[in-house]
XYZ file of C-alpha atoms in Angstrom:
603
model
C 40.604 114.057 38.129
C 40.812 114.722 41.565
C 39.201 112.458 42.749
C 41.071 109.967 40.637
C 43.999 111.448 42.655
C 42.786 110.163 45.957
C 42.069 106.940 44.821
C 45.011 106.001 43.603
C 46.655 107.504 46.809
C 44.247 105.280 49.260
C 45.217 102.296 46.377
C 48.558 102.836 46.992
C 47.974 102.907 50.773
C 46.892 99.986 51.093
C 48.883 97.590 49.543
C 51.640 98.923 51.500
C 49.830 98.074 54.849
C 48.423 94.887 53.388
C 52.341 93.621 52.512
C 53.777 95.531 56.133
C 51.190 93.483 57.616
C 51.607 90.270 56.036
C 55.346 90.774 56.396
C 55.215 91.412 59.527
C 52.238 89.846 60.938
C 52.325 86.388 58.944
C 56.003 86.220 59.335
C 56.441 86.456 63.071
C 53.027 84.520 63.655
C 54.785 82.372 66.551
C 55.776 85.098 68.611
C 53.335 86.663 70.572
C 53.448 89.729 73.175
C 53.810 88.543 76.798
C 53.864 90.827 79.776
C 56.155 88.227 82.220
C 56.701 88.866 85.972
C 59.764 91.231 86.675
C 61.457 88.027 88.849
C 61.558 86.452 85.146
C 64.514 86.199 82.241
C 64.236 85.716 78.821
C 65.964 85.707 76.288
C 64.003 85.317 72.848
C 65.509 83.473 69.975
C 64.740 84.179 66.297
C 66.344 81.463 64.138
C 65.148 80.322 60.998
C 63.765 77.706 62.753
C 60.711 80.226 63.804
C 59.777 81.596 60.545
C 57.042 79.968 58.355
C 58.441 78.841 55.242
C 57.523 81.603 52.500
C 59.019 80.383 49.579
C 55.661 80.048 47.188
C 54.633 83.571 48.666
C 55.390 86.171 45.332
C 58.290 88.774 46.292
C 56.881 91.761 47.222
C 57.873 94.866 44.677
C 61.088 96.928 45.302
C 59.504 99.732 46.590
C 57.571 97.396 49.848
C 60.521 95.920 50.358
C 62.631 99.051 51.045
C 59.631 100.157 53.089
C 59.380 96.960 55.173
C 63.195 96.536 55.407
C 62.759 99.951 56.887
C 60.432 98.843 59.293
C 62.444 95.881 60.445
C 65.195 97.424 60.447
C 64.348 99.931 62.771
C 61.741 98.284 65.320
C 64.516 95.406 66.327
C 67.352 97.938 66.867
C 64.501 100.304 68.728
C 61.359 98.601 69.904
C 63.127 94.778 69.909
C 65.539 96.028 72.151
C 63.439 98.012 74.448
C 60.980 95.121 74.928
C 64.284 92.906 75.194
C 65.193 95.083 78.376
C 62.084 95.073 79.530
C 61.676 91.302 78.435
C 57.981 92.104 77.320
C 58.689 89.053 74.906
C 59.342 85.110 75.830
C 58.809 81.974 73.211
C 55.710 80.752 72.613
C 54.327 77.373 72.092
C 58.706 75.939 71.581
C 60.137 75.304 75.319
C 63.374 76.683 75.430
C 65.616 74.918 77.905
C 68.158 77.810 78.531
C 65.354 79.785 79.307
C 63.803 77.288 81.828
C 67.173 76.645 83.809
C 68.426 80.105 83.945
C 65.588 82.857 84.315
C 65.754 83.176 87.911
C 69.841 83.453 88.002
C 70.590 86.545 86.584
C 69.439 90.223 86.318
C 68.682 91.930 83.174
C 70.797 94.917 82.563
C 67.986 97.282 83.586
C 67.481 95.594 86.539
C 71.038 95.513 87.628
C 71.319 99.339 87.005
C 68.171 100.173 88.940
C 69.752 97.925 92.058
C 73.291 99.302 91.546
C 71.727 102.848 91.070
C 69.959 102.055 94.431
C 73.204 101.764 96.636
C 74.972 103.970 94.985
C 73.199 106.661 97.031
C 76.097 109.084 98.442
C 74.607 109.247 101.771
C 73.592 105.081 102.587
C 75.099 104.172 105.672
C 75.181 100.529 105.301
C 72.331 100.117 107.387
C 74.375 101.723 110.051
C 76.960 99.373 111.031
C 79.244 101.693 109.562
C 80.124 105.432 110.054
C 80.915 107.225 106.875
C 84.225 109.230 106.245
C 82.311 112.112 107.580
C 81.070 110.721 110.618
C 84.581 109.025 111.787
C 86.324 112.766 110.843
C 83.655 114.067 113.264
C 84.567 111.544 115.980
C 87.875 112.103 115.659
C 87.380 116.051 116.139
C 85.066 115.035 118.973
C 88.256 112.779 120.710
C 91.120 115.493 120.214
C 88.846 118.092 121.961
C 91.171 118.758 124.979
C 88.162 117.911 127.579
C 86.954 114.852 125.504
C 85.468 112.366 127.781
C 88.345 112.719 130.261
C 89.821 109.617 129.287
C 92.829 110.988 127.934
C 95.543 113.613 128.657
C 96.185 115.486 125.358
C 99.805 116.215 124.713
C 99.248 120.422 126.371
C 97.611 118.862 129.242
C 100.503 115.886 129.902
C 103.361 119.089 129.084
C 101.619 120.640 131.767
C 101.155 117.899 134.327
C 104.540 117.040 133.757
C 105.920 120.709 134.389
C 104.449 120.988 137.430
C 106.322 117.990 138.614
C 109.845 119.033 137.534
C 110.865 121.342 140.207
C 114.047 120.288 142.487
C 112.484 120.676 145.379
C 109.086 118.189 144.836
C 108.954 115.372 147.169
C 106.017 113.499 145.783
C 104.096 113.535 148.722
C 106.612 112.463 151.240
C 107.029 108.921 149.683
C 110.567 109.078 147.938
C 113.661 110.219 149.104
C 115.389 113.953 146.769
C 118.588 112.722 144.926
C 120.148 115.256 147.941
C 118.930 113.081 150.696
C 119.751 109.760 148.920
C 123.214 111.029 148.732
C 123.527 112.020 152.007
C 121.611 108.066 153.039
C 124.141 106.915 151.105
C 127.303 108.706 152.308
C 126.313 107.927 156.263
C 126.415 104.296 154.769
C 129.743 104.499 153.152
C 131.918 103.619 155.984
C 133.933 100.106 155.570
C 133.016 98.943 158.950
C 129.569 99.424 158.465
C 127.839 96.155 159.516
C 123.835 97.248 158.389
C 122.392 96.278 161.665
C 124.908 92.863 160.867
C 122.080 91.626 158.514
C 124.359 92.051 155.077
C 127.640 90.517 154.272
C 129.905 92.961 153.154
C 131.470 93.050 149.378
C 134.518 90.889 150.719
C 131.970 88.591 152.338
C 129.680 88.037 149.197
C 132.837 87.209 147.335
C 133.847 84.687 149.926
C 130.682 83.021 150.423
C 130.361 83.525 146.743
C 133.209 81.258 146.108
C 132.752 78.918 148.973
C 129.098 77.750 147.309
C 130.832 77.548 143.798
C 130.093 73.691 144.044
C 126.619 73.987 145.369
C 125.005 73.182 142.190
C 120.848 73.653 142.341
C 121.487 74.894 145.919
C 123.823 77.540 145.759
C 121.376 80.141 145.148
C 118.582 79.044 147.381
C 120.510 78.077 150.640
C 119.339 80.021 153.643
C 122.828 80.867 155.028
C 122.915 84.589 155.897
C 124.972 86.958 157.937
C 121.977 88.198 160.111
C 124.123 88.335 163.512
C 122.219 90.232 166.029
C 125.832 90.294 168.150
C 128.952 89.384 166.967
C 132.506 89.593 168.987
C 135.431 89.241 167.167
C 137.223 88.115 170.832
C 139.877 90.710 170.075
C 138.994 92.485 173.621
C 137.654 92.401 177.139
C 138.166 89.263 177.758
C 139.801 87.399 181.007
C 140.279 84.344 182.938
C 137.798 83.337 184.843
C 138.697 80.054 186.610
C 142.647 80.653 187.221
C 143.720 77.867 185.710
C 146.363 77.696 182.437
C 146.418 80.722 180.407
C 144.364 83.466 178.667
C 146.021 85.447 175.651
C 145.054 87.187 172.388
C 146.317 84.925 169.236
C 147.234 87.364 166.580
C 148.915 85.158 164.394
C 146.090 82.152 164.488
C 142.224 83.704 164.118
C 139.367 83.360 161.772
C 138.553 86.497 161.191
C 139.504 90.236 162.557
C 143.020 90.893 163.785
C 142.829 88.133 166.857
C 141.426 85.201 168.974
C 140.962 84.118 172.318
C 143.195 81.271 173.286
C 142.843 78.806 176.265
C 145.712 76.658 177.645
C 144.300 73.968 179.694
C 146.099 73.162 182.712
C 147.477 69.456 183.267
C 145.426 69.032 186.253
C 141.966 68.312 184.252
C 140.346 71.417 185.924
C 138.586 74.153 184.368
C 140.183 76.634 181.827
C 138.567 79.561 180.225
C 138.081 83.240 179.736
C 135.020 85.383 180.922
C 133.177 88.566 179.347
C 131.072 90.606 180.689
C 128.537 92.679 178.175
C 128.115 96.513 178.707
C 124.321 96.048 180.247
C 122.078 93.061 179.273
C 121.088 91.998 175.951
C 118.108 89.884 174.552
C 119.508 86.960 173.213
C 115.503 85.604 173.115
C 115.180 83.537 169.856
C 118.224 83.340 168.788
C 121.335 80.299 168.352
C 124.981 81.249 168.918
C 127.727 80.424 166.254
C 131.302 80.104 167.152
C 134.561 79.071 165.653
C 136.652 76.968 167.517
C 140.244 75.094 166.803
C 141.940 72.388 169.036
C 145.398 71.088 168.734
C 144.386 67.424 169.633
C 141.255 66.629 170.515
C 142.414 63.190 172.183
C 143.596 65.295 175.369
C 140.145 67.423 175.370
C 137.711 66.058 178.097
C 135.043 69.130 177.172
C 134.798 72.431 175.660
C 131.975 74.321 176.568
C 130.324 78.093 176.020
C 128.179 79.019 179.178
C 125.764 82.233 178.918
C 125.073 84.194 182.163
C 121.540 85.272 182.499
C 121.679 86.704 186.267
C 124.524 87.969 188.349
C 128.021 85.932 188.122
C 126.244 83.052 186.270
C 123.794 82.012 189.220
C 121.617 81.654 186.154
C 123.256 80.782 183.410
C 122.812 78.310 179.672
C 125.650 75.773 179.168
C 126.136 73.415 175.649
C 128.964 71.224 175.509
C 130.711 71.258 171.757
C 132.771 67.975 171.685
C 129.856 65.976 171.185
C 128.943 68.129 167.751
C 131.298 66.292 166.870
C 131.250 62.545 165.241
C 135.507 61.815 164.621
C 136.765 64.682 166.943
C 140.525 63.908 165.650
C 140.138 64.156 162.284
C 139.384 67.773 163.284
C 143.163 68.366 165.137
C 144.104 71.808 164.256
C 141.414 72.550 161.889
C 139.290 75.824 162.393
C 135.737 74.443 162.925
C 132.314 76.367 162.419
C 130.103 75.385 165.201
C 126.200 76.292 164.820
C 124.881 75.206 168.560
C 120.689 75.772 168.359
C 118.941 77.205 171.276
C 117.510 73.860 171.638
C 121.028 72.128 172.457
C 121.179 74.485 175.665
C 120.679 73.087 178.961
C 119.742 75.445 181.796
C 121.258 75.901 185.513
C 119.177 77.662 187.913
C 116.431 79.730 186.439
C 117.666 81.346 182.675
C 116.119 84.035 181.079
C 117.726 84.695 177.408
C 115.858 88.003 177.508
C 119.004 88.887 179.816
C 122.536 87.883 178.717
C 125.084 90.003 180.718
C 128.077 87.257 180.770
C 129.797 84.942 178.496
C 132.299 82.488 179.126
C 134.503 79.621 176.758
C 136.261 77.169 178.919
C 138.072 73.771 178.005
C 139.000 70.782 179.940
C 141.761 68.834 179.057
C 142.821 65.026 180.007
C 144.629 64.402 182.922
C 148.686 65.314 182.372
C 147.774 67.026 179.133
C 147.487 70.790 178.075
C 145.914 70.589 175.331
C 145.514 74.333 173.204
C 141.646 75.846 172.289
C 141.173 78.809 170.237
C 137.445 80.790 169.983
C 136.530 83.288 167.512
C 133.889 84.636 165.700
C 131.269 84.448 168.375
C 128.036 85.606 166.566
C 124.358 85.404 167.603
C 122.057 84.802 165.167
C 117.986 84.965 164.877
C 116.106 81.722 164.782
C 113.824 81.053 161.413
C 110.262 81.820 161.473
C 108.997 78.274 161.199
C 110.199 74.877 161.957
C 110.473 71.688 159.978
C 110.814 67.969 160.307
C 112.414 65.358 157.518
C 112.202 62.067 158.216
C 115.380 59.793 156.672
C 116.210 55.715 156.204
C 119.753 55.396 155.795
C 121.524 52.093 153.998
C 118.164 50.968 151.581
C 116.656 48.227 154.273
C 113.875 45.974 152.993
C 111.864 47.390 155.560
C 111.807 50.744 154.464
C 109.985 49.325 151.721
C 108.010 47.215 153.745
C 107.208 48.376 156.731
C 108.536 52.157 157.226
C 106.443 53.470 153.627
C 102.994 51.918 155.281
C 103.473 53.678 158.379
C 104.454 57.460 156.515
C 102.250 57.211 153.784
C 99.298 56.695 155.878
C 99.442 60.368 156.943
C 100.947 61.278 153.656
C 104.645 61.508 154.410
C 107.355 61.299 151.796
C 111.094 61.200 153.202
C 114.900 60.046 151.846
C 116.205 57.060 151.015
C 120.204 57.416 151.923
C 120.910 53.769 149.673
C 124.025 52.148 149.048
C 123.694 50.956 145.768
C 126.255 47.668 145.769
C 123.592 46.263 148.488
C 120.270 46.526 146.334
C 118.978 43.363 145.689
C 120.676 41.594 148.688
C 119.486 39.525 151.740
C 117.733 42.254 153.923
C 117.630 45.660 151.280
C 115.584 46.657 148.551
C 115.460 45.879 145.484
C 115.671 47.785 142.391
C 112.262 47.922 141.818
C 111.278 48.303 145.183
C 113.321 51.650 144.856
C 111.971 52.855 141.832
C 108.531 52.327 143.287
C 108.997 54.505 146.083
C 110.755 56.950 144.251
C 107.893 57.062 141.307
C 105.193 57.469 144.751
C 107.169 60.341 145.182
C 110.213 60.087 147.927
C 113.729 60.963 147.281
C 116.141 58.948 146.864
C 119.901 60.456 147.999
C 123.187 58.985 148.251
C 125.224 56.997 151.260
C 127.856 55.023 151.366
C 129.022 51.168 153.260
C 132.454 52.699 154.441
C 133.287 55.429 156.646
C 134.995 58.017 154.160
C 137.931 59.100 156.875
C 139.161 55.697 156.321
C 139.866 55.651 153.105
C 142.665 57.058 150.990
C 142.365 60.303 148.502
C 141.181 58.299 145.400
C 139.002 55.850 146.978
C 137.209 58.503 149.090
C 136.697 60.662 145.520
C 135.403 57.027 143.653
C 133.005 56.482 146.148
C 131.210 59.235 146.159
C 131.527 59.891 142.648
C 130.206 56.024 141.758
C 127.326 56.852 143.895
C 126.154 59.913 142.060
C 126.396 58.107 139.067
C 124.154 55.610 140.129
C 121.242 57.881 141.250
C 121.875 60.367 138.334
C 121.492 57.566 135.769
C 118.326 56.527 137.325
C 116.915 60.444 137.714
C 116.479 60.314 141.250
C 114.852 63.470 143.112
C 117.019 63.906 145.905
C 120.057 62.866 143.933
C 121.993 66.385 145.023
C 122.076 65.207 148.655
C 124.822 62.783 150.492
C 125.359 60.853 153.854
C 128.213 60.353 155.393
C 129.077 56.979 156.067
C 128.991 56.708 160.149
C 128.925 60.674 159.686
C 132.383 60.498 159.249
C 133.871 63.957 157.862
C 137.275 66.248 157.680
C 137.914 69.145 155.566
C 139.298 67.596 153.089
C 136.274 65.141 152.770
C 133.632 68.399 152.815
C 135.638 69.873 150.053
C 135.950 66.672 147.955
C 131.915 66.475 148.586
C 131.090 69.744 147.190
C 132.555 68.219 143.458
C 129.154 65.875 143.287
C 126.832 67.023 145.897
C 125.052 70.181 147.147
C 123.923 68.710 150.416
C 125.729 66.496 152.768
C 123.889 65.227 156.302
C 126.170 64.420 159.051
C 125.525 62.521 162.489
C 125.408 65.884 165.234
C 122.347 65.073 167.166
C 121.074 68.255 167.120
C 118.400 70.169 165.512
C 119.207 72.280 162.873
C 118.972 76.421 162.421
C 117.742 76.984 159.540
C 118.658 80.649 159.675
C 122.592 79.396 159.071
C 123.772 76.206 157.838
C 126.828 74.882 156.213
C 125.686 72.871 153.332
C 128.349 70.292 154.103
C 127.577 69.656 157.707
C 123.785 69.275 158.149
C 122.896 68.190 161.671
C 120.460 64.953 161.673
C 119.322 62.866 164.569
C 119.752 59.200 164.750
C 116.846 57.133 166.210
C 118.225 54.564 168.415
C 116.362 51.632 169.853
C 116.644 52.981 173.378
C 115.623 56.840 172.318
C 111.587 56.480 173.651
C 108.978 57.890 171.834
C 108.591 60.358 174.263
C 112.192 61.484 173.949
C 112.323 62.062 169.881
C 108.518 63.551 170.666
C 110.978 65.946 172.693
C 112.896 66.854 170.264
C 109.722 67.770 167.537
C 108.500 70.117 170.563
C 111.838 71.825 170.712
C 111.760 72.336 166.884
C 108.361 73.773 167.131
C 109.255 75.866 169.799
C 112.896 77.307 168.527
C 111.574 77.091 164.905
C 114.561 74.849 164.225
C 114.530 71.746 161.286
C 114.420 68.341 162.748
C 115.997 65.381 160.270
C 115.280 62.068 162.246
C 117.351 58.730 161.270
C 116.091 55.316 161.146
C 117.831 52.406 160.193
C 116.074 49.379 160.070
C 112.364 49.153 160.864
C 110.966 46.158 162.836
C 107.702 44.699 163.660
C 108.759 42.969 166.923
C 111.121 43.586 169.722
C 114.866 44.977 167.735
C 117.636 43.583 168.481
C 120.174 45.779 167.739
C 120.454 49.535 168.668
C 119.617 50.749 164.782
C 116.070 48.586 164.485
C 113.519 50.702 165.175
C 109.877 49.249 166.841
C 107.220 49.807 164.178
C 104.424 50.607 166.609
C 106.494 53.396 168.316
C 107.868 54.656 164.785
C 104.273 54.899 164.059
C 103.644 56.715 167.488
C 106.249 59.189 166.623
C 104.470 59.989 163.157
C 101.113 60.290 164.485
C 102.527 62.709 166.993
C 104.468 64.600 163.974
C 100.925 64.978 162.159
C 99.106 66.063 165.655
C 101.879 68.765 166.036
C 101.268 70.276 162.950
C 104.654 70.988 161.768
C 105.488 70.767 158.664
C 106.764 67.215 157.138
C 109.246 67.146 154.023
C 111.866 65.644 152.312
C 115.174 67.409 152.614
C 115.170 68.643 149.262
C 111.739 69.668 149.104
C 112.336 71.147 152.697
C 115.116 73.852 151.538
C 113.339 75.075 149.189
C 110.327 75.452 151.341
C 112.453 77.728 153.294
C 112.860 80.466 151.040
C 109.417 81.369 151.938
C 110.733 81.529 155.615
């Protein structure tokens, strides 16, 4: 009976491993175990499609089927999905194409924990380009230690740097004046008739010059006109006649400036007039250009007025410049104060000068026979000479030749100068074109205003449309140089200057002088016409005595000609080009006008 027991029990046994097995076994006979790479992904399928087809097999009983139900059951939501993760299962003999295309794209969800897991690590540093939160806070705590590196001044140490500067009494090392000494600068400064060594014009004096630049344009803030007097007498006292002849008097209803001026009555016998003042010792004058107002009732009856500077003794040694011919229409100056600005260079000498030793000075006038004509002088101011010296070279009336002849000779050493055109005469026998003008300007030479008729001539409104037609010709064409005017014949009045000043910042009169470039009146600018009969030696004469007073040159030509000129404005070409070639040799400094003034804010 027993052993009846047991085999029944081993019976029993084995048909329930025969049907596991052949459920199992037989029914998943296309799937085999695989042990794939770990760079591979699958993903098993198990359709229908898989399973051999078991309809003839006979059912197993109830009781298997719980068991094996069981079974399956339990190994795919255990063991399927463990090998699943650890893909230990791929198809067999059936190519599956989503398996083929994307095994290598994707990790498994194992995999992607293990890698995430990985860098999760509190303490990775990113393989060191970064510093963790830890690191930077210990940085930080490094930086505000108060002797960190010694780059920086922490807020205690600044406090206390700054503390120790504070007191009243600090003078930071001798380099800055206490707020008590600046005061006390200031207040031995305060005095109205301060002059500042006569280098500064006064607040009344800025205001003045202020509003006589108003019509300047580009140029009133760049002009080198300046107050730096190095002796100035307001001819208010000391002087005397000198000659004995007419009369000497203080004018205190007629002066320029202070509360008088001198004033000369020629005698009617054409003999010398003038008053005399001697200096308290000697003064150096070396350097330096003189600047004088002067006024004439008629300048028909005046035969000369001149300023004489004694170097030695009672002027045994003595400089002399005559003023009249400063002047291009004398009359249409009659009893009109006039600024004259004589350069060292217009000074001829008698005996053997020194200007390292003025001790006399002395204005005189001459008047026409039977005449007695009036002279006042004030205002008589020394001035320094510029640092350096300058040369423009101008073509007045728009010649042909300019184009022609005069460009070939200053471009070959690189020259650029101003065209003074009149524009009614472009395109006619003997002057530029229009083109011809545009070229030059475009090679880069300016191109300025002038005019066919000498401006005193004309009335009010035909002086003003003139000059205003004019600027409205080289404005609509965008000329460089376009600011600056020439008078006609270098005929000017006050009322022309001021008229002027409405269109132009620049106007270059005929004085046949150099020019200061320490002081200049924008309206009057001295320029030198080139005659036929001035040699080359003489104009190289005048370049020298630029150089040597640091004074600016501005040489006029006319017409340029290749042979022998016959009239006195043609100019030889082979001596013009003498006279450049000298320029170049000389080394000073060759520019247009405009270009020139502003070159001499660096002066």
């Amino acid at each position: 009976m027993k052993i009846r027991w047991k085999f029944f029990l081993a019976l029993f046994t084995g048909i329930i491993s025969i049907n596991a097995y052949y459920f199992y076994v037989f029914r998943y006979t296309l799937i085999e175990p695989s042990n794939p790479s770990a760079n591979e992904s699958i993903t098993p399928t198990l359709g229908a499609s898989k399973l051999p087809d078991t309809s003839s097999k006979t059912a197993p009983s109830s009781v298997v089927m719980d068991v094996i139900t069981y079974l399956v059951n339990n190994f795919e939501q255990t063991d399927l999905g463990k090998l699943l993760d650890s893909r230990y299962i791929k198809p067999g003999a059936e190519s599956d194409p989503l398996w083929a295309t994307s095994k290598n794209s994707y990790y498994t969800k194992t995999e992607t924990g293990n890698l995430l897991g990985a860098k999760a690590n509190t303490n990775h540093d990113h393989n060191s380009l970064y510093y963790s939160k830890t690191e930077s806070n210990t940085l930080l705590d490094t930086k505000a230690n108060t002797t960190g590196l010694s780059n920086y001044y922490t807020k205690t140490e600044v406090d206390s740097a700054l503390s120790g500067k504070s007191a009243s009494t600090h003078d930071h090392d001798d380099k800055y004046f206490t707020e008590t000494e600046t005061t006390a600068l200031l207040a031995n400064k305060s005095d109205t008739t301060h002059a500042h060594d006569d280098r500064y014009y006064t607040k009344a004096e800025t205001t003045t010059q202020i509003q006589s630049n108003t019509a300047l344009g580009g140029y009133s803030s760049v002009l080198p006109i300046q107050r730096n007097y190095v002796y100035i007498d307001q001819m208010e006292s000391g002087w005397s006649s000198f000659y004995g002849n007419g009369t000497i008097s203080y004018d205190t209803s007629d002066y320029k400036s202070g509360t008088s001026s001198v004033k000369v009555v020629t005698s009617n016998n054409a003999t010398n007039s003038g008053a005399r003042k001697t200096l308290s010792g000697t003064q150096d004058w070396s350097g330096k250009f003189i600047k004088i107002w002067v006024k004439v009732d008629n300048w028909s009856n005046i035969n000369e007025v001149r300023l004489l500077v004694s170097t030695n003794g009672q002027f045994v040694d003595h400089f002399q410049a005559s003023i009249r011919p400063l002047l291009t229409t004398p009359t249409d100056w009659n009893n009109q104060w006039i600024e004259f600005i004589i350069p060292t260079s217009h000074f001829t000498s008698v005996g053997s000068p020194n200007w390292s030793t003025v001790n006399q000075l002395i204005v005189r006038g001459i008047g026409n026979s039977g005449t007695t004509p009036s002279i006042w002088f004030d205002e008589y101011g020394v001035i320094s000479n510029s640092s350096r010296s300058m040369l423009s070279i101008t073509f007045d009336d728009g010649h042909s030749s300019d184009y022609t002849l005069a460009r070939q000779v200053m471009e070959s050493k690189g020259y650029k100068g101003n065209l003074f055109i009149i524009p009614s005469y472009l395109g006619t026998n003997g002057y530029m074109t229009q083109t011809q003008v545009d070229t030059m300007h475009n090679s880069g030479w300016e191109i300025s205003g002038h005019g066919e008729t000498n401006l005193t001539t004309l009335s009010a409104a035909d002086q003003e449309s003139n000059l205003s037609s004019t600027k409205q010709y080289l404005q609509s064409h965008g000329y460089r140089g376009a600011e600056i005017f020439a008078y006609p014949n270098g005929g000017v009045n006050p009322s022309i200057m001021t008229l002027t000043q409405k269109y132009y910042s620049l106007a270059r009169t005929i004085v046949n002088t150099n020019q200061p470039i320490s002081y200049m009146n924008p309206m009057t600018i001295h320029s030198r016409i080139v005659h036929d009969y001035d040699s080359t030696a003489t104009v190289q004469g005048w370049i020298d005595s630029a150089i040597a007073n640091k004074e600016w040159l501005i040489l006029t030509f006319h017409r340029i000609t290749p042979t022998a000129p016959s009239s006195s404005i043609e100019y030889l070409q082979s001596n013009f080009q003498t006279i450049v070639n000298y320029a170049s040799s000389s080394g000073i400094e060759v520019l247009p006008m405009s270009q020139a003034m502003r070159r001499m804010q660096s002066f």
